[in-house]
Amino acid sequence: MYRILQKRSLATGIHMYEISAPEIAAKALPGQFIILRVDEWGERIPLTIFDFDRKSGSIKIIFQEVGFTTKRLACLKQGDFITDIAGPLGMPSHIKKYGRVIAIGGGVGAAPIFPIVRALKEAGNEVISIIGAKSAETLILQDVMNNVSDRLIICTDDGSVGEKGFVTEVLQKQLTGEKPDLVMAIGPLPMMQAVSELTASYAVKTLVSLNPIMVDGTGMCGACRVKIGEETKFACVEGPEFDGHLVDWETLIRRSTMYAKEQELILGEKVRSGGGCGCHS
Amino acid sequence: MSFITAKHPMPEQDPRERIKNFKEVALGYDQETAVAEANRCLQCKGAPCQKGCPVGVEIPAFIKLIKEGDFIAAGNKIKERNNLPAVCGRVCPQENQCEKQCVLGKRGEPVGIGRLERFAADFGAAFDRTAQHLSRQLTGKKVAVIGSGPAGLTAAGDLAKLGYRVTVFEALHVPGGVLAYGIPEFRLPKDIVKREVDYLKSLGVEIKTNMIIGKTFTIDELFTDGFQAIFVATGAGLPYFMNIPGENLNGVFSANEFLTRTNLMKAYMFPEYHTPVHIGAKVAVIGAGNVAMDSARTALRLGAQKVTVVYRRSEKEMPARLEEIKHAQEEGVEFLFLTSPVKLIGDKEGWVKNMQCIRYELGEPDASGRRKPVAVPGSEFNVEVDTVIMAIGQGPNPLITQTTDGLMSNARGNIIVDERGQTTRLGVFAGGDIVTGAATVILAMGAGKQAAISIDQYLRDK
């Protein structure tokens, strides 16, 4: 059982939990993730480690309420317990001095990109960060991202804060200037695809972090397989970071919808045992 | 003396009923039938049956106790050698092990040793209230076991009995390994697995779940932490795919994923349990081992209308247990032999809809001694499918070999060991599927037993 030490709401439907998990905190590196199971009835879902504190033995996760499991997770309070957490999983980000890096966090993707940006900065890179959101209400991590970036550019779809427009539009302007050595993008699949297509035309190396459907997270089930170039890879053990120019986006986006019907069904259902927690009725 | 040539039949759920539920198919002998079956045993001198048992259960001795009506003593007799009797009584391929050696098998059917083992184990679990007082001397030494499948649990139990402090590290949230995630409820109820795990806990074995060795801790860190020997029993946890076009279409699963969703995550109780599993009306299962039979029968129970096992060799070469094949046939699973898919074709939304197959014929025997399947050119044909389950085998998971210096594995990724199960790293032993490649529960248990003996020897000499 893993205790929630602190719960904070970052924006509408976006929460941060600090959780006691000393074994994972001791090992976690930027780019890695955990698999958690909320309770006895729960699914196993992957979530990126946002931050970790080796001394206090805690990790932080940030998640957005999208499906049934994240909604259930959001029902927990400070002091409550998460039944299972396993990790740290996946290959850590390859941190080294690239030179000039543009890091893009789309929506809740600002959370997983944060530890990577911090590490890239510590490794001596010049980092320009772009974080995008639908509107000011859903923009997260503005301050912490500002602290670890040389420059932070904010954009929103409705222009309620920062520049009006998508992250790709902001990126486009950056690419026409001094060419970056690396673009790192984390966010919704269509965003990462659009970024990769854009940088491909500028021949800029681009890394993306994929979050496909997973079950065990240790390479056992093969649910998370993604086509990278000519090869099929398991994102849980060989990823989650891959060369964005080699990802077969079409297959990946399609596979991510595999359980859309079941999601709809369970969201509509009054689930019996373990029950609806009541906070989303 | 009258001679009954056939085993007493195993009472089973009617096939028409059982395909609608996940309850156990085989119901087990009652006391009367067990005694009658035990009476068929000739109590041969030299006990040939026992030689066929990878863990050396004293078979004539426990059967004699059943004959005498002392069922609890019979169960305890088995437990002297076998830490998981209720599991073995259900999933061991007895026909190729103990029962193959039974002299009755020469003139009729061998004694139903597996069925008797199951009976004694279940009876003991229900009625044996005697505490497990072990007159063992604690050595004060700590041993780590990685993986809580059949090999790991067996080694853990034996080492605990020898007085070691044993900690088992399991990556998933439930102990049991393949017994928990792979073998379906209708063949091995999870309550039985839990009961066996609880028995090990009663022996003092500590089980830590959610611990991924190679990630959460490395082998080296376990040594630093005071473990003096380590047994790697991580099994065959890497699914193989065929690398044919369309394999990443929606509706295509590895058997591991399909069975894990259903068994471990209880998708058959969705939405009460929250993990879904997608099942179409027409299901193809590729492969013909026990995992394929489990997948096919699970698909039927999840509501598939037509389930076809597709196998590139002939009926004779099917690697699954006879009983599982028989059960699958009774339940309406269809078989397509000498056939293999070459391409999967999807619809506009990316869901698998068709499977292009090619016919095979059997040629000369290959390295495995079986006749090699050879594709017949131009014999392609299409099969309509909406779910495809790949059950063509599993390989070794590389997480531990990747993160442990000096731990050698072969080209297939299996850990290299000597005849005592010792790896190329001092104090690290390995056994079960991680060494042999995917095999059976009982062979893994045999490896676990050998590892316990070797580790005990190693720690005594140390």
XYZ file of C-alpha atoms in Angstrom:
743
model
C 0.000 0.000 0.000
C 1.333 3.395 -0.984
C 0.251 6.433 1.024
C -0.674 9.741 -0.572
C 1.314 12.325 1.393
C -0.039 15.333 -0.431
C -2.727 16.056 -2.980
C -2.823 19.273 -4.974
C -5.129 20.354 -7.722
C -3.141 22.057 -10.494
C -5.985 22.896 -12.861
C -9.474 21.685 -13.688
C -9.249 17.883 -13.657
C -5.451 17.837 -13.260
C -3.986 16.653 -9.954
C -0.606 16.158 -8.370
C -0.012 13.432 -5.779
C 3.072 13.074 -3.659
C 3.249 9.420 -2.693
C 5.437 7.542 -0.270
C 7.352 4.962 -2.337
C 10.941 4.820 -1.050
C 12.186 1.985 -3.288
C 10.974 3.771 -6.414
C 12.172 7.212 -5.286
C 15.642 5.758 -4.708
C 15.906 4.649 -8.307
C 13.773 6.978 -10.398
C 15.381 8.904 -13.260
C 13.880 11.451 -15.667
C 11.776 9.838 -18.352
C 10.719 6.827 -16.293
C 7.233 5.829 -15.231
C 5.290 3.739 -12.772
C 2.350 1.366 -13.128
C -0.320 1.761 -10.513
C -3.505 0.009 -9.553
C -5.877 2.197 -7.567
C -7.591 -0.616 -5.674
C -8.425 -4.292 -5.771
C -10.749 -3.899 -8.770
C -8.515 -1.501 -10.643
C -6.727 -1.541 -13.965
C -2.962 -1.249 -14.138
C -2.159 2.102 -15.733
C 1.183 3.746 -16.540
C 1.912 7.293 -15.289
C 5.121 9.245 -15.676
C 7.126 10.112 -12.587
C 6.965 13.903 -12.395
C 9.462 14.264 -9.597
C 11.166 12.221 -6.909
C 12.816 12.936 -3.582
C 15.338 10.278 -2.632
C 15.758 11.675 0.879
C 12.119 11.666 1.893
C 11.406 8.558 -0.192
C 8.552 10.047 -2.151
C 7.572 10.386 -5.771
C 5.207 12.821 -7.429
C 2.794 12.036 -10.222
C 0.584 14.392 -12.195
C -2.429 13.097 -14.030
C -5.463 14.354 -15.851
C -8.894 12.835 -15.362
C -9.635 11.307 -18.738
C -10.840 7.754 -18.338
C -12.494 5.717 -15.635
C -9.298 4.827 -13.765
C -7.921 8.369 -13.621
C -11.310 9.536 -12.364
C -11.187 6.935 -9.601
C -7.635 7.930 -8.787
C -8.791 11.549 -8.492
C -11.316 10.467 -5.838
C -8.530 9.641 -3.384
C -7.550 12.161 -0.744
C -4.423 13.054 1.145
C -3.702 10.218 3.587
C -5.449 7.607 1.428
C -3.613 4.655 -0.023
C -2.992 3.463 -3.568
C -3.021 -0.333 -3.539
C -0.115 -1.049 -5.901
C 2.708 0.919 -7.466
C 5.533 -0.720 -9.400
C 8.564 0.988 -10.841
C 10.571 2.796 -11.908
C 9.837 1.455 -15.378
C 11.111 2.187 -18.859
C 14.469 3.452 -20.048
C 15.498 6.778 -18.514
C 15.896 9.742 -20.853
C 19.276 9.934 -22.529
C 20.598 13.073 -20.850
C 23.729 14.639 -22.315
C 24.904 17.920 -23.721
C 23.175 18.358 -27.056
C 23.589 22.127 -27.232
C 20.368 23.933 -27.974
C 17.223 22.040 -27.051
C 13.570 22.892 -27.563
C 11.334 21.049 -25.111
C 7.599 20.949 -25.739
C 4.963 19.957 -23.223
C 1.436 19.808 -24.557
C -1.361 19.816 -21.974
C -0.583 17.428 -19.147
C 2.586 16.547 -21.123
C 4.213 19.462 -19.303
C 4.479 17.105 -16.307
C 6.651 14.371 -17.846
C 8.779 16.905 -19.708
C 9.660 18.812 -16.525
C 12.238 16.360 -15.031
C 13.794 15.927 -18.474
C 14.143 19.678 -18.973
C 15.651 20.034 -15.506
C 18.197 17.286 -16.241
C 18.994 18.695 -19.694
C 19.586 22.088 -18.139
C 21.828 20.584 -15.456
C 23.773 18.831 -18.228
C 24.636 22.237 -19.669
C 22.109 22.550 -22.473
C 20.415 25.753 -23.496
C 16.740 24.861 -23.134
C 13.826 26.700 -24.664
C 10.592 25.287 -23.312
C 7.197 25.587 -24.911
C 4.138 24.623 -22.930
C 0.731 24.696 -24.431
C -2.792 24.271 -23.131
C -6.374 24.753 -24.267
C -6.768 27.833 -22.089
C -5.432 29.536 -18.968
C -7.567 27.228 -16.763
C -5.781 24.093 -17.895
C -2.250 25.465 -18.100
C 0.031 23.785 -15.555
C 3.563 24.043 -14.200
C 4.263 27.496 -15.579
C 6.471 28.465 -12.610
C 8.538 25.294 -12.253
C 9.115 25.131 -15.994
C 10.219 28.735 -15.948
C 12.750 27.923 -13.216
C 14.506 25.213 -15.210
C 14.374 26.729 -18.705
C 16.468 29.421 -20.338
C 13.318 30.654 -21.943
C 9.708 29.605 -21.509
C 7.092 30.228 -24.167
C 3.462 29.692 -23.307
C 0.669 29.273 -25.771
C -3.026 28.532 -25.494
C -5.591 27.559 -28.105
C -7.837 30.480 -27.122
C -5.091 32.985 -26.374
C -6.285 33.435 -22.773
C -2.651 33.366 -21.683
C 0.588 33.516 -23.662
C 0.553 33.347 -27.437
C -2.635 32.299 -29.171
C -2.166 29.096 -31.138
C -0.774 25.569 -31.044
C 2.695 24.558 -29.877
C 3.555 23.698 -33.479
C 3.029 27.295 -34.520
C 5.368 28.497 -31.770
C 7.857 25.794 -32.709
C 7.735 26.766 -36.369
C 8.931 30.283 -35.501
C 11.768 28.853 -33.438
C 12.854 26.494 -36.191
C 13.179 29.296 -38.722
C 15.686 30.987 -36.401
C 18.799 29.312 -35.039
C 18.476 25.572 -35.644
C 18.141 23.548 -32.430
C 20.167 20.378 -31.856
C 17.239 18.500 -30.388
C 13.492 18.810 -30.061
C 11.867 16.856 -27.261
C 8.062 16.675 -27.298
C 5.579 15.121 -24.888
C 1.823 15.506 -25.142
C -1.220 14.120 -26.905
C -0.416 11.774 -29.803
C -1.645 14.131 -32.570
C 0.513 16.897 -31.097
C 3.625 14.720 -31.014
C 2.881 13.590 -34.554
C 2.481 17.189 -35.772
C 5.714 18.228 -34.046
C 7.590 15.277 -35.569
C 6.299 16.029 -39.052
C 7.304 19.669 -38.692
C 10.819 18.960 -37.404
C 11.334 16.317 -40.083
C 11.077 19.018 -42.720
C 13.825 20.919 -40.868
C 15.862 17.731 -40.267
C 15.994 18.329 -36.525
C 16.439 15.259 -34.305
C 13.210 14.781 -32.358
C 12.421 12.595 -29.379
C 8.917 11.830 -28.195
C 7.684 9.939 -25.138
C 4.940 7.442 -25.916
C 2.231 6.315 -23.570
C 0.439 3.416 -25.309
C -1.949 0.978 -23.626
C 0.013 -1.213 -21.209
C -0.809 -3.971 -18.781
C 2.248 -5.258 -16.921
C 4.863 -2.692 -17.977
C 7.754 -5.176 -17.870
C 7.727 -6.494 -21.441
C 5.498 -9.444 -20.663
C 2.230 -8.693 -22.448
C 3.211 -6.879 -25.627
C 0.142 -4.600 -25.540
C 2.334 -1.504 -25.848
C 4.012 -2.527 -29.087
C 4.742 0.316 -31.447
C 6.261 0.306 -34.885
C 9.481 2.293 -34.968
C 10.873 2.332 -38.500
C 10.787 -1.278 -39.651
C 10.889 -2.727 -36.138
C 8.195 -3.468 -33.599
C 9.263 -2.310 -30.124
C 7.716 -2.638 -26.691
C 7.347 0.907 -25.343
C 7.423 -0.267 -21.715
C 10.940 -1.710 -21.815
C 12.524 -0.264 -24.958
C 10.864 3.144 -24.550
C 8.996 5.220 -23.679
C 11.235 7.622 -25.681
C 11.622 7.081 -29.401
C 12.743 8.967 -32.484
C 9.607 10.863 -33.497
C 10.515 10.645 -37.174
C 10.414 6.839 -37.082
C 7.162 6.337 -35.160
C 4.263 4.809 -37.111
C 1.762 7.342 -35.792
C -1.247 5.980 -37.619
C -0.996 2.544 -36.013
C -0.219 4.016 -32.619
C -3.188 6.404 -32.640
C -5.467 3.601 -33.792
C -4.235 1.207 -31.117
C -4.809 3.847 -28.445
C -8.542 3.775 -29.249
C -8.800 0.012 -28.835
C -10.834 0.196 -25.650
C -12.854 3.340 -26.417
C -16.161 1.432 -26.342
C -15.382 -0.294 -23.070
C -14.335 3.060 -21.581
C -17.685 4.536 -22.530
C -19.482 1.567 -21.060
C -17.694 1.626 -17.721
C -17.980 5.399 -17.406
C -21.728 5.084 -17.834
C -22.057 2.111 -15.524
C -22.778 2.291 -11.828
C -19.929 -0.018 -10.967
C -20.898 -2.423 -8.254
C -18.099 -3.553 -5.987
C -15.629 -0.910 -5.086
C -18.460 1.250 -6.263
C -18.546 4.699 -7.679
C -16.828 6.871 -5.120
C -19.634 9.359 -5.423
C -17.463 12.322 -6.278
C -18.181 11.992 -9.984
C -21.797 10.879 -9.940
C -8.121 -60.336 -8.697
C -10.364 -58.225 -10.826
C -8.598 -55.697 -12.978
C -10.179 -52.398 -13.877
C -8.493 -51.280 -17.092
C -9.727 -47.694 -17.084
C -9.180 -44.827 -14.655
C -12.226 -43.767 -12.739
C -13.627 -40.935 -14.814
C -13.135 -37.395 -13.594
C -16.458 -35.702 -12.883
C -16.647 -32.589 -15.031
C -18.965 -29.703 -15.735
C -21.081 -30.329 -18.817
C -19.405 -28.675 -21.834
C -22.627 -26.831 -22.754
C -22.759 -25.305 -19.301
C -19.099 -24.688 -18.671
C -18.483 -22.533 -21.735
C -20.771 -19.994 -20.074
C -18.740 -19.710 -16.875
C -15.191 -19.548 -15.563
C -15.738 -22.172 -12.841
C -13.443 -25.146 -12.702
C -14.105 -27.718 -15.414
C -12.851 -30.821 -13.574
C -14.679 -31.259 -10.292
C -12.401 -33.731 -8.505
C -12.917 -37.233 -7.062
C -15.072 -37.804 -4.008
C -13.697 -39.984 -1.196
C -15.255 -43.180 -2.465
C -13.915 -42.755 -6.001
C -10.490 -41.791 -4.684
C -10.263 -44.979 -2.606
C -11.474 -47.067 -5.542
C -8.900 -45.492 -7.848
C -6.166 -45.929 -5.227
C -7.106 -49.601 -5.047
C -6.076 -49.996 -8.685
C -2.472 -49.269 -7.676
C -0.320 -52.417 -7.608
C 2.222 -50.859 -5.206
C 5.019 -51.972 -7.529
C 8.416 -52.584 -6.041
C 10.867 -49.972 -7.236
C 8.019 -47.504 -7.860
C 8.540 -46.751 -11.561
C 5.956 -43.929 -11.348
C 8.113 -42.083 -8.840
C 11.029 -42.065 -11.283
C 8.817 -40.178 -13.727
C 8.154 -37.374 -11.250
C 10.519 -34.404 -11.569
C 10.137 -33.619 -7.869
C 10.228 -37.242 -6.705
C 6.899 -37.482 -4.862
C 6.641 -40.850 -3.035
C 3.716 -41.912 -5.142
C 3.034 -45.496 -3.965
C 3.270 -44.333 -0.350
C 0.688 -41.581 -0.696
C -1.635 -43.796 -2.741
C -1.405 -46.484 -0.035
C -2.499 -43.908 2.543
C -5.530 -43.058 0.388
C -6.358 -46.771 0.148
C -6.287 -46.893 3.926
C -8.553 -43.882 4.163
C -5.940 -41.668 5.838
C -6.376 -38.781 3.408
C -4.664 -36.164 5.545
C -1.570 -38.309 5.914
C -1.630 -38.838 2.144
C -1.611 -35.073 1.558
C 1.214 -34.566 4.017
C 3.198 -37.350 2.360
C 2.982 -35.487 -0.962
C 3.931 -32.200 0.691
C 7.194 -33.701 1.897
C 8.399 -33.388 -1.686
C 5.938 -31.092 -3.439
C 5.112 -27.612 -2.142
C 2.272 -27.106 -4.649
C 0.296 -30.371 -4.785
C -3.106 -28.860 -5.549
C -1.552 -27.026 -8.495
C 0.306 -30.086 -9.773
C -2.738 -32.306 -9.391
C -4.481 -29.965 -11.810
C -1.964 -28.812 -14.394
C 0.881 -31.361 -14.519
C 1.190 -33.336 -17.747
C 0.924 -36.587 -15.765
C 0.480 -38.638 -18.906
C 4.075 -37.815 -19.836
C 5.524 -38.131 -16.332
C 4.468 -40.395 -13.459
C 1.520 -42.010 -15.227
C 3.632 -42.819 -18.281
C 5.731 -45.129 -16.106
C 2.762 -46.896 -14.446
C 2.745 -50.625 -15.308
C -1.056 -50.606 -15.544
C -0.642 -48.380 -18.560
C 0.703 -51.347 -20.527
C -2.636 -53.193 -20.425
C -5.049 -50.346 -19.954
C -5.018 -46.937 -18.370
C -2.453 -46.054 -15.710
C -3.516 -45.165 -12.159
C -4.944 -41.616 -12.084
C -2.035 -40.350 -10.032
C -2.685 -36.694 -10.822
C -6.337 -37.015 -9.831
C -5.375 -38.702 -6.571
C -2.792 -36.020 -5.871
C -5.431 -33.356 -6.396
C -7.849 -35.215 -4.124
C -5.338 -35.559 -1.283
C -4.188 -31.935 -1.595
C -7.738 -30.571 -1.568
C -8.802 -32.840 1.285
C -5.827 -31.755 3.364
C -6.519 -28.099 2.679
C -10.105 -28.514 3.835
C -9.559 -30.708 6.891
C -5.938 -30.645 8.060
C -5.989 -28.418 11.117
C -2.627 -29.546 12.463
C -0.183 -26.665 12.665
C 2.978 -26.804 10.598
C 5.524 -27.342 13.344
C 8.835 -27.537 11.637
C 11.738 -28.883 13.616
C 14.119 -26.879 11.514
C 17.184 -25.063 12.650
C 17.331 -21.501 11.475
C 20.575 -20.782 9.687
C 20.232 -17.003 9.921
C 21.142 -16.741 6.252
C 19.034 -14.814 3.770
C 18.152 -16.042 0.286
C 16.363 -13.999 -2.388
C 14.093 -15.668 -4.907
C 13.173 -13.633 -7.980
C 9.823 -14.567 -9.440
C 6.947 -16.247 -7.646
C 5.970 -18.768 -10.303
C 6.281 -22.536 -9.879
C 10.112 -22.584 -9.845
C 10.407 -19.691 -7.411
C 7.726 -20.891 -5.016
C 9.156 -24.421 -4.936
C 12.673 -23.216 -4.201
C 11.355 -20.786 -1.598
C 9.427 -23.528 0.208
C 12.325 -25.961 0.232
C 14.813 -23.316 1.385
C 12.465 -22.219 4.165
C 12.168 -25.846 5.288
C 15.983 -25.962 5.381
C 16.025 -23.010 7.768
C 16.832 -20.094 5.483
C 15.167 -16.692 5.621
C 13.607 -16.452 2.192
C 12.239 -13.371 0.451
C 10.431 -13.783 -2.855
C 10.331 -10.747 -5.155
C 7.386 -10.584 -7.563
C 7.006 -7.932 -10.303
C 3.208 -8.123 -10.499
C 0.813 -7.287 -7.688
C -0.185 -10.912 -7.081
C 2.147 -13.844 -6.408
C 2.003 -16.980 -8.523
C 3.593 -15.956 -11.808
C 2.108 -17.946 -14.675
C -0.215 -19.690 -12.214
C -1.799 -16.292 -11.539
C -1.665 -14.494 -14.879
C -1.528 -17.339 -17.382
C -3.535 -20.404 -16.398
C -7.278 -19.692 -16.464
C -9.567 -19.914 -13.481
C -11.492 -22.805 -15.075
C -8.345 -24.921 -15.073
C -6.666 -23.631 -11.931
C -8.831 -21.561 -9.562
C -6.916 -18.604 -8.149
C -8.093 -19.531 -4.641
C -6.004 -22.685 -4.978
C -2.928 -20.655 -5.944
C -3.539 -18.355 -3.002
C -3.861 -21.346 -0.694
C -0.505 -22.702 -1.856
C 1.123 -19.287 -1.448
C -0.358 -18.976 2.050
C 1.148 -22.357 2.896
C 4.582 -21.024 1.920
C 3.995 -17.945 4.059
C 3.196 -20.268 6.957
C 6.675 -21.711 6.425
C 8.068 -18.221 6.991
C 8.576 -17.202 3.370
C 8.214 -13.454 2.862
C 6.660 -12.353 -0.449
C 7.194 -8.836 -1.768
C 4.972 -7.869 -4.698
C 5.449 -4.898 -7.094
C 9.216 -5.465 -7.004
C 10.783 -5.534 -10.429
C 14.276 -6.903 -10.082
C 16.462 -5.238 -12.665
C 14.504 -2.018 -12.084
C 13.396 -1.560 -8.459
C 16.505 -3.407 -7.237
C 19.389 -4.990 -9.086
C 20.959 -8.350 -8.282
C 24.023 -6.513 -6.935
C 21.883 -4.461 -4.593
C 20.288 -7.620 -3.214
C 23.746 -8.909 -2.302
C 24.559 -5.542 -0.687
C 21.317 -5.866 1.212
C 22.539 -9.057 2.883
C 21.160 -11.796 0.677
C 23.832 -14.456 0.407
C 22.382 -16.392 -2.490
C 19.877 -15.515 -5.195
C 17.639 -17.751 -7.268
C 16.478 -16.246 -10.566
C 13.163 -17.810 -11.584
C 11.693 -15.180 -13.839
C 10.192 -17.622 -16.321
C 9.309 -17.004 -19.927
C 7.773 -13.573 -19.830
C 8.372 -12.150 -23.286
C 5.755 -12.890 -25.932
C 6.832 -13.924 -29.410
C 5.102 -12.516 -32.457
C 5.272 -13.829 -36.010
C 6.505 -10.595 -37.608
C 3.896 -10.760 -40.337
C 2.173 -7.717 -41.858
C -0.817 -6.468 -39.897
C 0.271 -7.898 -36.560
C -0.211 -4.532 -34.852
C -3.813 -4.143 -36.006
C -6.445 -3.644 -33.333
C -7.806 -6.980 -32.157
C -4.458 -8.771 -32.335
C -3.138 -9.946 -28.954
C -0.266 -11.913 -27.573
C -1.619 -14.818 -25.530
C 0.193 -13.255 -22.568
C -1.810 -10.047 -22.867
C -5.097 -11.836 -23.506
C -4.646 -14.209 -20.565
C -3.245 -11.544 -18.220
C -6.216 -9.279 -18.831
C -8.614 -12.143 -18.280
C -7.019 -14.102 -15.436
C -4.929 -11.680 -13.412
C -7.047 -8.586 -14.016
C -10.351 -10.510 -14.084
C -11.586 -8.962 -17.317
C -14.251 -11.678 -17.462
C -15.907 -9.750 -14.641
C -15.718 -6.370 -16.442
C -17.065 -3.822 -15.528
C -17.163 -5.033 -11.904
C -13.399 -5.319 -12.320
C -12.150 -2.418 -14.378
C -9.832 -4.024 -16.914
C -11.535 -4.747 -20.235
C -10.609 -7.344 -22.810
C -11.804 -7.058 -26.359
C -13.233 -10.190 -27.924
C -14.754 -10.509 -31.374
C -17.203 -13.062 -32.761
C -14.627 -14.952 -34.833
C -11.405 -15.711 -33.021
C -8.249 -17.343 -34.355
C -5.637 -18.663 -31.951
C -2.256 -19.266 -33.548
C -0.298 -22.168 -32.024
C -1.340 -25.442 -30.384
C 0.311 -25.638 -26.984
C -1.383 -25.435 -23.591
C -1.319 -21.625 -23.786
C -3.188 -21.817 -27.104
C -5.813 -24.168 -25.607
C -6.202 -21.843 -22.611
C -6.628 -18.853 -24.939
C -9.152 -20.622 -27.170
C -11.275 -21.836 -24.258
C -11.094 -18.422 -22.597
C -12.248 -16.755 -25.824
C -15.309 -19.041 -25.922
C -16.200 -18.163 -22.353
C -15.869 -14.472 -23.115
C -18.582 -14.871 -25.736
C -16.820 -15.625 -29.036
C -19.067 -17.478 -31.479
C -16.385 -19.331 -33.364
C -12.886 -20.095 -32.120
C -10.329 -21.738 -34.377
C -6.914 -23.010 -33.375
C -4.552 -22.581 -36.325
C -1.474 -24.822 -36.302
C 1.162 -25.338 -38.964
C 1.790 -29.001 -38.146
C -0.759 -31.814 -37.862
C -2.971 -32.974 -35.019
C -0.354 -35.539 -33.945
C 2.302 -32.899 -33.243
C 0.144 -30.625 -31.072
C 2.216 -29.846 -27.967
C -0.776 -29.320 -25.655
C -1.811 -31.906 -23.076
C -4.281 -34.466 -24.425
C -6.788 -33.596 -21.734
C -6.702 -29.901 -22.661
C -7.158 -30.703 -26.355
C -10.079 -32.994 -25.477
C -11.651 -30.317 -23.295
C -11.248 -27.733 -26.054
C -12.866 -30.065 -28.617
C -15.777 -30.843 -26.291
C -16.347 -27.133 -25.870
C -16.540 -26.559 -29.613
C -13.104 -25.166 -30.427
C -12.316 -25.860 -34.083
C -8.910 -26.800 -35.451
C -7.212 -25.839 -38.665
C -4.091 -27.956 -39.105
C -1.160 -27.610 -41.508
C -1.979 -23.931 -41.807
C -0.244 -20.733 -40.801
C -1.120 -17.069 -41.250
C 1.090 -14.997 -43.533
C -0.703 -11.672 -43.334
C -3.404 -9.948 -41.299
C -5.721 -7.557 -43.062
C -7.662 -4.775 -41.361
C -10.733 -2.689 -42.047
C -10.782 1.082 -42.474
C -10.745 1.645 -38.719
C -7.722 -0.561 -38.299
C -9.391 -3.621 -36.782
C -8.316 -7.039 -37.980
C -10.903 -8.561 -40.349
C -9.151 -11.163 -42.444
C -6.276 -13.518 -42.071
C -4.439 -14.703 -45.121
C -3.154 -18.221 -44.498
C -0.990 -20.674 -46.353
C -1.197 -24.487 -46.296
C 1.665 -26.608 -45.091
C 2.682 -30.224 -45.573
C 5.032 -32.244 -43.416
C 8.520 -32.894 -44.752
C 11.587 -34.532 -43.236
C 12.080 -34.578 -39.438
C 13.786 -31.449 -38.104
C 16.043 -30.866 -35.085
C 13.077 -31.374 -32.722
C 12.484 -34.820 -34.231
C 9.127 -33.717 -35.580
C 8.436 -33.599 -39.296
C 9.194 -30.150 -40.555
C 6.251 -28.174 -41.920
C 6.828 -26.927 -45.463
C 4.667 -24.227 -47.041
C 2.723 -25.235 -50.163
C 3.289 -22.514 -52.776
C 0.140 -20.938 -54.149
C -2.116 -22.407 -51.459
C -3.058 -19.075 -49.881
C -6.607 -18.634 -48.654
C -8.474 -16.182 -46.448
C -10.125 -16.729 -43.083
C -12.516 -14.151 -41.627
C -11.473 -13.120 -38.124
C -12.027 -10.249 -35.761
C -9.680 -11.318 -32.982
C -6.290 -13.001 -33.388
C -4.357 -14.380 -30.428
C -0.706 -15.225 -30.952
C 0.192 -18.230 -28.796
C 3.410 -19.254 -30.525
C 5.611 -19.211 -27.447
C 7.367 -16.939 -25.005
C 11.002 -16.089 -24.519
C 13.053 -15.019 -21.513
C 12.487 -11.502 -20.216
C 15.812 -9.633 -20.455
C 15.390 -7.210 -17.515
C 17.742 -9.119 -15.194
C 20.427 -10.171 -17.659
C 20.582 -6.579 -18.942
C 21.241 -5.155 -15.504
C 23.559 -7.784 -14.010
C 27.243 -7.795 -14.901
C 28.754 -11.196 -15.490
C 25.456 -13.061 -15.766
C 25.782 -14.897 -19.058
C 22.919 -15.921 -21.293
C 22.831 -17.793 -24.579
C 21.825 -16.496 -27.995
C 18.133 -16.999 -27.196
C 18.489 -14.990 -23.984
C 18.218 -17.963 -21.623
C 20.487 -17.798 -18.581
C 23.383 -20.264 -18.729
C 23.730 -22.591 -15.713
C 25.793 -25.623 -14.794
C 24.267 -28.954 -13.775
C 23.612 -27.598 -10.278
C 21.762 -24.535 -11.513
C 24.649 -22.159 -10.742
C 24.977 -19.243 -13.170
C 28.187 -17.534 -14.232
C 27.812 -15.206 -11.217
C 28.914 -16.609 -7.874
C 25.947 -17.098 -5.574
C 23.393 -16.569 -8.328
C 21.371 -19.615 -9.359
C 18.684 -19.840 -12.024
C 16.065 -22.358 -13.053
C 12.763 -22.942 -14.776
C 11.722 -21.362 -18.062
C 14.359 -18.607 -17.823
C 16.943 -21.393 -18.296
C 15.129 -23.997 -20.393
C 12.759 -21.869 -22.459
C 9.012 -22.238 -22.062
C 8.196 -25.644 -20.551
C 5.823 -27.003 -17.926
C 4.928 -26.172 -14.344
C 6.358 -29.435 -13.011
C 9.689 -29.077 -14.816
C 10.016 -25.596 -13.369
C 9.252 -27.046 -9.946
C 11.917 -29.688 -10.475
C 14.385 -26.902 -11.261
C 13.289 -25.064 -8.129
C 13.938 -28.160 -6.037
C 17.382 -28.622 -7.577
C 18.169 -24.959 -6.949
C 17.229 -25.291 -3.278
C 19.598 -28.257 -2.897
C 22.392 -26.413 -4.714
C 21.897 -23.188 -2.770
C 21.898 -25.093 0.526
C 25.136 -26.812 -0.484
C 26.671 -23.519 -1.607
C 25.783 -21.736 1.628
C 27.025 -24.626 3.784
C 30.362 -24.637 1.976
C 30.653 -20.887 2.114
